[in-house]
Short mmCIF file of C-alpha atoms in Angstrom, two decimals:
data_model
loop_
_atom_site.label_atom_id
_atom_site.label_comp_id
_atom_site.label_asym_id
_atom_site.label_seq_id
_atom_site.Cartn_x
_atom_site.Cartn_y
_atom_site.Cartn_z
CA UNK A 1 -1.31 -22.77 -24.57
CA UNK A 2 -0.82 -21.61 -28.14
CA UNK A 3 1.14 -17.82 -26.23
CA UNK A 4 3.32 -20.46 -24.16
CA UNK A 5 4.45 -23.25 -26.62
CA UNK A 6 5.02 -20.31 -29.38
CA UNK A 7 7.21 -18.46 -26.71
CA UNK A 8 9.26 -21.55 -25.71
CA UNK A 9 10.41 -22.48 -28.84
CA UNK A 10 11.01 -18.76 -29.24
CA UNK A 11 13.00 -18.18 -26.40
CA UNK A 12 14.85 -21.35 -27.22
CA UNK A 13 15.78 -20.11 -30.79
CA UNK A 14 17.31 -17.26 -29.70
CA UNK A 15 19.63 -18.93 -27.24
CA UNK A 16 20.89 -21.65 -30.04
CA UNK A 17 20.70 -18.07 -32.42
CA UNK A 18 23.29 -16.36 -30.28
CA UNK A 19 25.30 -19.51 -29.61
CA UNK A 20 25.66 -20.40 -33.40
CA UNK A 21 26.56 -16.55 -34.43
CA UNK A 22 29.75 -16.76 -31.15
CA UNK A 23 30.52 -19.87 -32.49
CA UNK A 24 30.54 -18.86 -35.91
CA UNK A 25 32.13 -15.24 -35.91
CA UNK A 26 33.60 -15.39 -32.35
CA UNK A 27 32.31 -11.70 -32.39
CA UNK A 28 30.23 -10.15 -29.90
CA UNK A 29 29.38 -7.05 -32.45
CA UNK A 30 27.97 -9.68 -35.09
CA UNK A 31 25.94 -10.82 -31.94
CA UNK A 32 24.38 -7.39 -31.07
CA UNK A 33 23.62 -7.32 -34.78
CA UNK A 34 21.80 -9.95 -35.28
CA UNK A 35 19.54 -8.85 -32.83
CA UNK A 36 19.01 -5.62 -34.88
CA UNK A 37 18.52 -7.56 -37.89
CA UNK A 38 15.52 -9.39 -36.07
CA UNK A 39 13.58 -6.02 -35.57
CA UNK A 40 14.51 -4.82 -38.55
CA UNK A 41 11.24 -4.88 -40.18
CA UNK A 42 9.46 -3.68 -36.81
CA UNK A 43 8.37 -0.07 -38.66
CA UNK A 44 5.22 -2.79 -40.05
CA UNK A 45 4.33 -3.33 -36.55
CA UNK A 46 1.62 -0.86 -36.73
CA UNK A 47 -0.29 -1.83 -39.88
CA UNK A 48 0.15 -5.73 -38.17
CA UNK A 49 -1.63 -3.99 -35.59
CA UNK A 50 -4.63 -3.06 -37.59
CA UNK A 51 -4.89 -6.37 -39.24
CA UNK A 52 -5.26 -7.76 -35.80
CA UNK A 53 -8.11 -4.93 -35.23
CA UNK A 54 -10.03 -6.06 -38.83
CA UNK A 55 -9.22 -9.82 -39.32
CA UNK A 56 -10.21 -13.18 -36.58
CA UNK A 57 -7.38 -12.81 -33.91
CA UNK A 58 -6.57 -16.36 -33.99
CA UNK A 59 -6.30 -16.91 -37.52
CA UNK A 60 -3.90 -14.72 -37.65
CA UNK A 61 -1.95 -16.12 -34.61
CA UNK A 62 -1.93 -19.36 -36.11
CA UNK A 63 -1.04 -17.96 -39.85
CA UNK A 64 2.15 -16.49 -37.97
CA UNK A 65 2.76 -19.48 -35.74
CA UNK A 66 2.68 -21.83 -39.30
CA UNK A 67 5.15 -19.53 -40.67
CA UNK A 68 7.92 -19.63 -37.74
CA UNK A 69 7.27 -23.81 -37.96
CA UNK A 70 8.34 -23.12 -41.79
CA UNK A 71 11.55 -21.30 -41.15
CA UNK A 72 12.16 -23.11 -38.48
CA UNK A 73 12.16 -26.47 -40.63
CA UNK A 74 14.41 -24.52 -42.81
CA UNK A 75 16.98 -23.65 -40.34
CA UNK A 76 16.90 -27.75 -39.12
CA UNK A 77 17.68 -28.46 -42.56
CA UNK A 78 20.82 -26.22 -43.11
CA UNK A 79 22.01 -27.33 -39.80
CA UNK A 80 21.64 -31.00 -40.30
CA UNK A 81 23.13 -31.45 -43.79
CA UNK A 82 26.12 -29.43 -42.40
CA UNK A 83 25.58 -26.08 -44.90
CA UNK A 84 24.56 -23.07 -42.65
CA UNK A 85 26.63 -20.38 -43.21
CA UNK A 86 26.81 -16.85 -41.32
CA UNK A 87 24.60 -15.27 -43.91
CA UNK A 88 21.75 -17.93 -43.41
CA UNK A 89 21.45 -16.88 -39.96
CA UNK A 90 21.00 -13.40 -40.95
CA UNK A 91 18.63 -13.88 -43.33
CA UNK A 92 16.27 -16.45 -41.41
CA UNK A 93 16.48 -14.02 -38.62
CA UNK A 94 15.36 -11.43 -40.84
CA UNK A 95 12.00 -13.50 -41.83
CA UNK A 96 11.52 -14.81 -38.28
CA UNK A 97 11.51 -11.13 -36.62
CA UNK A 98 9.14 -10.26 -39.43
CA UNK A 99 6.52 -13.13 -38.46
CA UNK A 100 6.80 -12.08 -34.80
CA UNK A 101 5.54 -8.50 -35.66
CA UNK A 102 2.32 -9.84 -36.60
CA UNK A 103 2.02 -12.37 -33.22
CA UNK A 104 1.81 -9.63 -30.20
CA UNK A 105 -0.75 -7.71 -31.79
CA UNK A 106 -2.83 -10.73 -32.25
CA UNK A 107 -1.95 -12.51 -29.62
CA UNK A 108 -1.92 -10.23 -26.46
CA UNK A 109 -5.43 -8.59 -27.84
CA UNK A 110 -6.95 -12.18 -27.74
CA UNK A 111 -5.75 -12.60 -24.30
CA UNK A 112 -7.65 -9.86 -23.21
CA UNK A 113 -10.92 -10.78 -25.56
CA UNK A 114 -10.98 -13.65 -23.49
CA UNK A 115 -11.48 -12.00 -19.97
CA UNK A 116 -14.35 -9.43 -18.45
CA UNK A 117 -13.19 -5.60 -17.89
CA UNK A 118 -12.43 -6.30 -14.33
CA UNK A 119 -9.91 -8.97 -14.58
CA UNK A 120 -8.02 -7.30 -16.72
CA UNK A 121 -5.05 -6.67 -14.43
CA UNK A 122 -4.92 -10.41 -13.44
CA UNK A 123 -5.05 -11.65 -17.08
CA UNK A 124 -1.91 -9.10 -18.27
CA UNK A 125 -0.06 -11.01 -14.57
CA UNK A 126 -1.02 -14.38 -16.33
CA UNK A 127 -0.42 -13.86 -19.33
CA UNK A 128 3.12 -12.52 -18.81
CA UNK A 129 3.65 -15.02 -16.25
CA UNK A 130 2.83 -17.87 -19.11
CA UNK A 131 5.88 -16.32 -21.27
CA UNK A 132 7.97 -15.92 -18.84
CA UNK A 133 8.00 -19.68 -17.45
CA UNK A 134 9.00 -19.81 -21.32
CA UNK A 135 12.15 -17.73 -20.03
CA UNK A 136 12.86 -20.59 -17.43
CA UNK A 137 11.99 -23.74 -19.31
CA UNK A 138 13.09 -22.88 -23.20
CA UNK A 139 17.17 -21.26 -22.78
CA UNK A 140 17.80 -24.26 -20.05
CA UNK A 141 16.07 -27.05 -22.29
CA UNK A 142 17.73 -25.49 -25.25
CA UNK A 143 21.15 -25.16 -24.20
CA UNK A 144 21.23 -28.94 -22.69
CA UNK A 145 19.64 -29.88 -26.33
CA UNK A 146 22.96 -27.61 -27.75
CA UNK A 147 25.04 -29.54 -25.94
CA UNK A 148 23.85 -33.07 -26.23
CA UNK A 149 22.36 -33.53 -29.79
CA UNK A 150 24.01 -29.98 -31.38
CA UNK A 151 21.47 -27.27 -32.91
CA UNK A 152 19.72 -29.75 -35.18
CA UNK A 153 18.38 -31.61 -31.76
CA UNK A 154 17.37 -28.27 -30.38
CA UNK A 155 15.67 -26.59 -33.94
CA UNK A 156 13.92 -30.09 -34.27
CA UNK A 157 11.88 -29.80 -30.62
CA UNK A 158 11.65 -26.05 -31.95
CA UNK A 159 9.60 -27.09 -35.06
CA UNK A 160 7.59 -29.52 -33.06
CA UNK A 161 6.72 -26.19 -30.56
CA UNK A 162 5.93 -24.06 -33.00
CA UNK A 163 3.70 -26.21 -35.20
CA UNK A 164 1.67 -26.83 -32.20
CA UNK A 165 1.02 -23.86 -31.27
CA UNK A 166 -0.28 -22.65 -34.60
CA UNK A 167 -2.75 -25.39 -34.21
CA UNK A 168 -3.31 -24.47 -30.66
CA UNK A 169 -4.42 -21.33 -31.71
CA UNK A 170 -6.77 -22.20 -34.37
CA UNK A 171 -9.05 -23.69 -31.11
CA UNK A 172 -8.82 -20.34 -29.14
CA UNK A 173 -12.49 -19.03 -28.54
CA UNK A 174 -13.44 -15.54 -27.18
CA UNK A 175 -16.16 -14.48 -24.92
CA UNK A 176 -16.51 -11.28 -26.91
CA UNK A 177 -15.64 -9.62 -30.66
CA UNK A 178 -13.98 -6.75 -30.47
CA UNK A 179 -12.79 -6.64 -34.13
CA UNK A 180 -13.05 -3.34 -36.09
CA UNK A 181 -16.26 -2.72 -38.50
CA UNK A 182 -13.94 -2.13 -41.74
CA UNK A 183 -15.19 1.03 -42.49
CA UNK A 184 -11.65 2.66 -43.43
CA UNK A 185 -8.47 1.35 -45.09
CA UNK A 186 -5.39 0.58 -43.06
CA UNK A 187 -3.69 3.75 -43.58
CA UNK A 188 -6.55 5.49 -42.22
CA UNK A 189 -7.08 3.20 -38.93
CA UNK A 190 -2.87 3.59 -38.09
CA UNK A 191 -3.91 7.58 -38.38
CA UNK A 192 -6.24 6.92 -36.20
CA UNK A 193 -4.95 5.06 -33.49
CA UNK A 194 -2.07 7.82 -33.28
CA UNK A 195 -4.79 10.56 -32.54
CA UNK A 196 -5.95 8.56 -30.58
CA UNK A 197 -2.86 7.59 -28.34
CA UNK A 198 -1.80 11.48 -29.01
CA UNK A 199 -4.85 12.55 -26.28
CA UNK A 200 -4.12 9.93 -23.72
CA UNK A 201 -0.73 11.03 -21.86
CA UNK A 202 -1.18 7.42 -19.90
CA UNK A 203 -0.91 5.85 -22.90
CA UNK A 204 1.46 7.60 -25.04
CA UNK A 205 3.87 7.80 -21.72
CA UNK A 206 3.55 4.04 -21.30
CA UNK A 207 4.42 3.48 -24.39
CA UNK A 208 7.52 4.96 -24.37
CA UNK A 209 8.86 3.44 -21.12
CA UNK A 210 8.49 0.60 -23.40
CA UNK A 211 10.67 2.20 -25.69
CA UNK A 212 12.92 3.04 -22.95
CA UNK A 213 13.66 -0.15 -21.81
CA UNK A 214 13.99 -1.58 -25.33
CA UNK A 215 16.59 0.29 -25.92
CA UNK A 216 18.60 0.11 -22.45
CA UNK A 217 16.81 -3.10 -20.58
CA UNK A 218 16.11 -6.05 -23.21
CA UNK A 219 19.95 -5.87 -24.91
CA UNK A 220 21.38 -6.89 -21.64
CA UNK A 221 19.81 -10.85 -21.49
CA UNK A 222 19.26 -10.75 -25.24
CA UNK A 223 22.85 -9.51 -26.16
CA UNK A 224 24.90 -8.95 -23.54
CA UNK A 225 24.59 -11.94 -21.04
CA UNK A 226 25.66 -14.34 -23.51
CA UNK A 227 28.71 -12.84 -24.07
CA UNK A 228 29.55 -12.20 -20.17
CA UNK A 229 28.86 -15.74 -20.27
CA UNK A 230 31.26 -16.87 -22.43
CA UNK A 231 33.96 -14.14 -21.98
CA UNK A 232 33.02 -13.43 -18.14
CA UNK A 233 32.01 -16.47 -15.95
CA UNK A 234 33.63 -18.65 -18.79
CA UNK A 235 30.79 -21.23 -19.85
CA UNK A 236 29.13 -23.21 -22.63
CA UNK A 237 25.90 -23.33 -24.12
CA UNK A 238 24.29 -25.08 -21.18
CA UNK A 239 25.67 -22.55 -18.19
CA UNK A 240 24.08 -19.57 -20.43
CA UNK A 241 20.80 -21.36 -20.38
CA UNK A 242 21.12 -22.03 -16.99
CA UNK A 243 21.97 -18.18 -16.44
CA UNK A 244 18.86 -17.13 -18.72
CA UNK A 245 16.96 -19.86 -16.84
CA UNK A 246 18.03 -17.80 -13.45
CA UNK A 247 16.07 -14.23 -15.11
CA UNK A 248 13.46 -16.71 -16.40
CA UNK A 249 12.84 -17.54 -12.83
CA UNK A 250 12.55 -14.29 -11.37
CA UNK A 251 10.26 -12.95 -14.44
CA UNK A 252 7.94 -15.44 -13.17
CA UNK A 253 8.06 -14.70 -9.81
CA UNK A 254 7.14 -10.88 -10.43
CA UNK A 255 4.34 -11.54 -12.68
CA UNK A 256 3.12 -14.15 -10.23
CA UNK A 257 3.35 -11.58 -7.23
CA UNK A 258 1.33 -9.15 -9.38
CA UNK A 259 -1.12 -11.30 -10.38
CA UNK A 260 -2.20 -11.51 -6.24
CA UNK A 261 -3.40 -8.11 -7.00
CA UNK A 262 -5.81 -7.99 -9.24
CA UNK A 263 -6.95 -3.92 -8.04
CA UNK A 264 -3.32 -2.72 -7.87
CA UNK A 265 -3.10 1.00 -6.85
CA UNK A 266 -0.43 3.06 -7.46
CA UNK A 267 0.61 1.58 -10.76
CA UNK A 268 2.88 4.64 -12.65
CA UNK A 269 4.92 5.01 -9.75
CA UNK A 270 5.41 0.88 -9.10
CA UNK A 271 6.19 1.02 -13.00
CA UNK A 272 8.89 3.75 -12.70
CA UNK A 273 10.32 2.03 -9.62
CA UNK A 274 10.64 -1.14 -11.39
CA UNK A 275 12.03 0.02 -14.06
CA UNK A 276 15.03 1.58 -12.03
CA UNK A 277 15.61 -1.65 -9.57
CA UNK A 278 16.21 -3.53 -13.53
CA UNK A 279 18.62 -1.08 -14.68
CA UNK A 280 20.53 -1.05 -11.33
CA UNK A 281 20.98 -4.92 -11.11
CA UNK A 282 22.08 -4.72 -14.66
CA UNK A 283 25.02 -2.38 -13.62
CA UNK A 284 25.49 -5.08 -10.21
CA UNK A 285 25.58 -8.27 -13.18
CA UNK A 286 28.33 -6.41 -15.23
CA UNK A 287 30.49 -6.16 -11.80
CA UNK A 288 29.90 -9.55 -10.92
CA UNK A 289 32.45 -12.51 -11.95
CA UNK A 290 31.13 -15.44 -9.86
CA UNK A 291 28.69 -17.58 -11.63
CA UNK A 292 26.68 -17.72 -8.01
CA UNK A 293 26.49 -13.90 -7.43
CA UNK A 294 25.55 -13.60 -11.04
CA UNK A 295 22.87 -16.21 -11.09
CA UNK A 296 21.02 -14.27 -7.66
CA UNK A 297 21.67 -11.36 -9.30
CA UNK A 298 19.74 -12.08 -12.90
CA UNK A 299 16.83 -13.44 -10.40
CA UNK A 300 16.27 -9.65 -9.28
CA UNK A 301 16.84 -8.59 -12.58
CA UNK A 302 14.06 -10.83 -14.30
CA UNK A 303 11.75 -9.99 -10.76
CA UNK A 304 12.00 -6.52 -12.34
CA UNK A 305 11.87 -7.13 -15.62
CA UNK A 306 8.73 -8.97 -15.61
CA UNK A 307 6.89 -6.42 -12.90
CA UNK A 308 8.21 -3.97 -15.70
CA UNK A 309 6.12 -5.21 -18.66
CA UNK A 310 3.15 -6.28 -16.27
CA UNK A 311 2.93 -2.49 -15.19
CA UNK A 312 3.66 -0.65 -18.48
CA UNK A 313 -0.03 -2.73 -19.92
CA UNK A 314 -2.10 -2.50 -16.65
CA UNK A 315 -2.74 1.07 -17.31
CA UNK A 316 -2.97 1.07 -20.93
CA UNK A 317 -5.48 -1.44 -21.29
CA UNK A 318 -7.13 -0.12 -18.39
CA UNK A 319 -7.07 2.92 -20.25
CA UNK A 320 -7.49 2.35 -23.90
CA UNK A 321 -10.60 1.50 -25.59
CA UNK A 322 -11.32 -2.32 -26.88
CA UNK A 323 -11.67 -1.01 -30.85
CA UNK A 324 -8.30 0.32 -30.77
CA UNK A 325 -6.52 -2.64 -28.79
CA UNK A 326 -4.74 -4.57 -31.94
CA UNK A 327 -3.27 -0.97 -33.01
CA UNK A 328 -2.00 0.23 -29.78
CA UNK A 329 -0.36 -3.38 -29.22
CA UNK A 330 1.32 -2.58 -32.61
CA UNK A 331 2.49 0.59 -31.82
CA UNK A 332 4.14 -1.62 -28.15
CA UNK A 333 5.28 -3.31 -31.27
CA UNK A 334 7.20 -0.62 -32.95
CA UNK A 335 8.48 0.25 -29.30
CA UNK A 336 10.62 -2.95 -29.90
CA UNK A 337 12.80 -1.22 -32.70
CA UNK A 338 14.42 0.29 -30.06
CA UNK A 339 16.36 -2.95 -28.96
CA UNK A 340 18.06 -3.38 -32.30
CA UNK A 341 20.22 0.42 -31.73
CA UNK A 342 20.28 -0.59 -28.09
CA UNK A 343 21.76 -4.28 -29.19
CA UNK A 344 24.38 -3.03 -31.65
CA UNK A 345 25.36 -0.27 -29.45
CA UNK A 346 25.29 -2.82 -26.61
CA UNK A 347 27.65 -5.57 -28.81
CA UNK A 348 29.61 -2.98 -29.98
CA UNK A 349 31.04 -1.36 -26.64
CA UNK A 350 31.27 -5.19 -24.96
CA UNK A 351 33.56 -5.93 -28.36
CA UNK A 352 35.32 -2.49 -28.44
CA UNK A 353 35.74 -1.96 -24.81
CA UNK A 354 34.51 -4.39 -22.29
CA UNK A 355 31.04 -6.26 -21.57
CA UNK A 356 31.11 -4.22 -18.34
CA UNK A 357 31.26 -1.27 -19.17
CA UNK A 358 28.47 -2.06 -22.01
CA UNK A 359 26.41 -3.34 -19.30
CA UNK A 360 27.03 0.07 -17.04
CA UNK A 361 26.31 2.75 -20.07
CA UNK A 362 22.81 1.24 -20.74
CA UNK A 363 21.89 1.00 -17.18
CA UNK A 364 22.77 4.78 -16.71
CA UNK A 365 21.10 5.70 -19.58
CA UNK A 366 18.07 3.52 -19.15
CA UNK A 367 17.76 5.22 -15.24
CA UNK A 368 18.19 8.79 -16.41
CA UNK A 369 15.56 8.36 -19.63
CA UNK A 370 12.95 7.36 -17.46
CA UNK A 371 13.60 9.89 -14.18
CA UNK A 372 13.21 12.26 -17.41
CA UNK A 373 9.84 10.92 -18.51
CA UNK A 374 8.30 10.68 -14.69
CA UNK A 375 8.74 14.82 -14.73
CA UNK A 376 7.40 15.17 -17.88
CA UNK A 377 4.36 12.58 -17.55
CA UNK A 378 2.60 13.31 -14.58
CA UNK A 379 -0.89 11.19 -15.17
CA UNK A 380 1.19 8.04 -15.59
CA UNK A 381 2.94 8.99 -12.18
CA UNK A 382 -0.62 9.30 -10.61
CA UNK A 383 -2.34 6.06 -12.44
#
């Protein structure tokens, strides 16, 4: 409950985010850089991993969920007595993004806390399934909010979703501790969780399709799809949310399919086949200029995207041992950085050139990074 309600109001503040900075600026490259500003302090990611490792897991959910309510109230207060400026959103961005490094560790290792060994594969499904219904529900409900009340209606049901899931989380019980024995400082557990992940090719490979697809997959719905909506198909706040709502529903639908299998074989090369079928509908979206053609087309795209992320932690947790789970999640963390280059980059071309042609150059890219990595990492090919 507390990973759902937390990722709603998320995936609603990013849609009012990008809304207010078009509004505001009228400038897609402002757009792609707010993005960049929101991972800016992602480099922590690891240390926010051990925490995760050494402190309760749910404390420190609910610490970070308290904090996003805080901001949040903050935002709902510059917006209803009429003074947010451009900067404001830069700089609340800047302190949300840092609160969110801190949430996947914690969050996504209590997940798996909660389950035995051998559900493991149905529990990452779930679990991805749970934010991605977040995908459908939160741009639609925030873009109608947009519309109807303006962004104080939609940041005030924001503060409301993120207050409870901080206390959500507080009520979050595990069958099992798998915190840390602090032994060693922090410095010394991030050294070694990198040995670690250094001797597991499974792992390490993983973890940089994540990186892959950070950089070339995540700027197109996050960046990119907003403008095409605007500039493109020629709609308001409430036909982007309905066009995010469209990927929302096909990121469900994979992780739903996946979950049916909860002893999937052949995962690496599923993973690497995914990851291609999201790039290419990517490059299909940026031809597209009917809002019909582009709406079935974002439902393969989120099928993809969501099968993506399901396969990249199947064999990684199947893999990696319990001890190190918070750091490794940390270092999928610092994976993330790679959306704010790919979301300026991204911004930049669609401002410079045309949102097409941004939405061709990271699908190429994104296709020939990870045919790359499948010749270099052959035990993620075989897992």
């Amino acid at each position: 409950t507390s990973i759902m309600l937390v990722g709603m109001g998320s995936q609603m503040e990013t849609l009012v985010v990008a809304w207010l900075v078009l509004t505001l600026t009228d400038s897609p490259f402002q757009l792609g850089l707010i993005s960049s500003v929101r991972l800016a302090t992602n480099f922590i990611s690891l240390f926010a991993g051990a925490i995760a490792d050494r402190l309760p897991r749910q404390l420190v959910l609910a610490t970070v969920e308290f904090t996003l309510a805080s901001l949040a109230v903050l935002m709902l207060a510059l917006v209803a007595t009429d003074r947010l400026e451009v900067w404001h959103l830069f700089t609340i961005t800047f302190f949300v993004g840092m609160a969110r490094i801190f949430q996947m560790p914690a969050a996504q290792s209590l997940a798996i806390d909660s389950v035995p060994a051998e559900q493991i594969t149905t529990a990452v499904a779930l679990t991805t399934m749970s934010q991605n219904m977040n995908l459908v529900v939160g741009p639609l409900l925030g873009g109608i909010l947009f519309e109807v009340f303006g962004a104080w209606g939609a940041y005030a049901f924001i503060v409301v979703l993120y207050g409870c899931s901080g206390i959500s989380a507080l009520f979050v019980r595990t069958s099992r501790v798998t915190r840390a024995e602090v032994t060693e400082s922090v410095i010394s557990a991030v050294i070694g969780a990198l040995r670690y992940v250094k001797g597991q090719q499974v792992i390490w490979a993983a973890l940089v399709i994540a990186v892959i697809i950070n950089l070339t997959g995540f700027p197109f719905h996050g960046t990119l799809v907003p403008i095409f909506a605007r500039d493109v198909l020629g709609l308001d706040a409430a036909g982007l949310g309905i066009l995010i709502s469209a990927f929302g529903i096909g990121a469900v639908a994979g992780s739903m399919f996946l979950s049916l299998f909860p002893n999937l074989k052949n995962v690496g090369k599923l993973l690497f086949l995914s990851v291609v079928v999201w790039h290419g509908s990517m490059a299909a979206f940026g031809a597209s200029t009917s809002f019909p053609v582009s709406l079935a087309i974002l439902v393969l795209t989120g099928f993809a995207f969501s099968s993506t992320l399901v396969l990249i932690m199947i064999p990684i947790w199947r893999t990696a041992l319990p001890e190190y789970r918070g750091r490794i999640i940390g270092l999928r963390v610092l994976a993330i950085y790679a959306s704010a280059f790919g979301s300026l980059s991204s911004g930049g071309i669609a401002g410079a050139f045309a949102p097409a042609l941004a939405a061709n150059v990271s699908a190429g890219v994104g296709i020939l990074l990870t045919g790359i990595l499948a010749l270099v990492a052959p035990k993620l090919r075989r897992a």
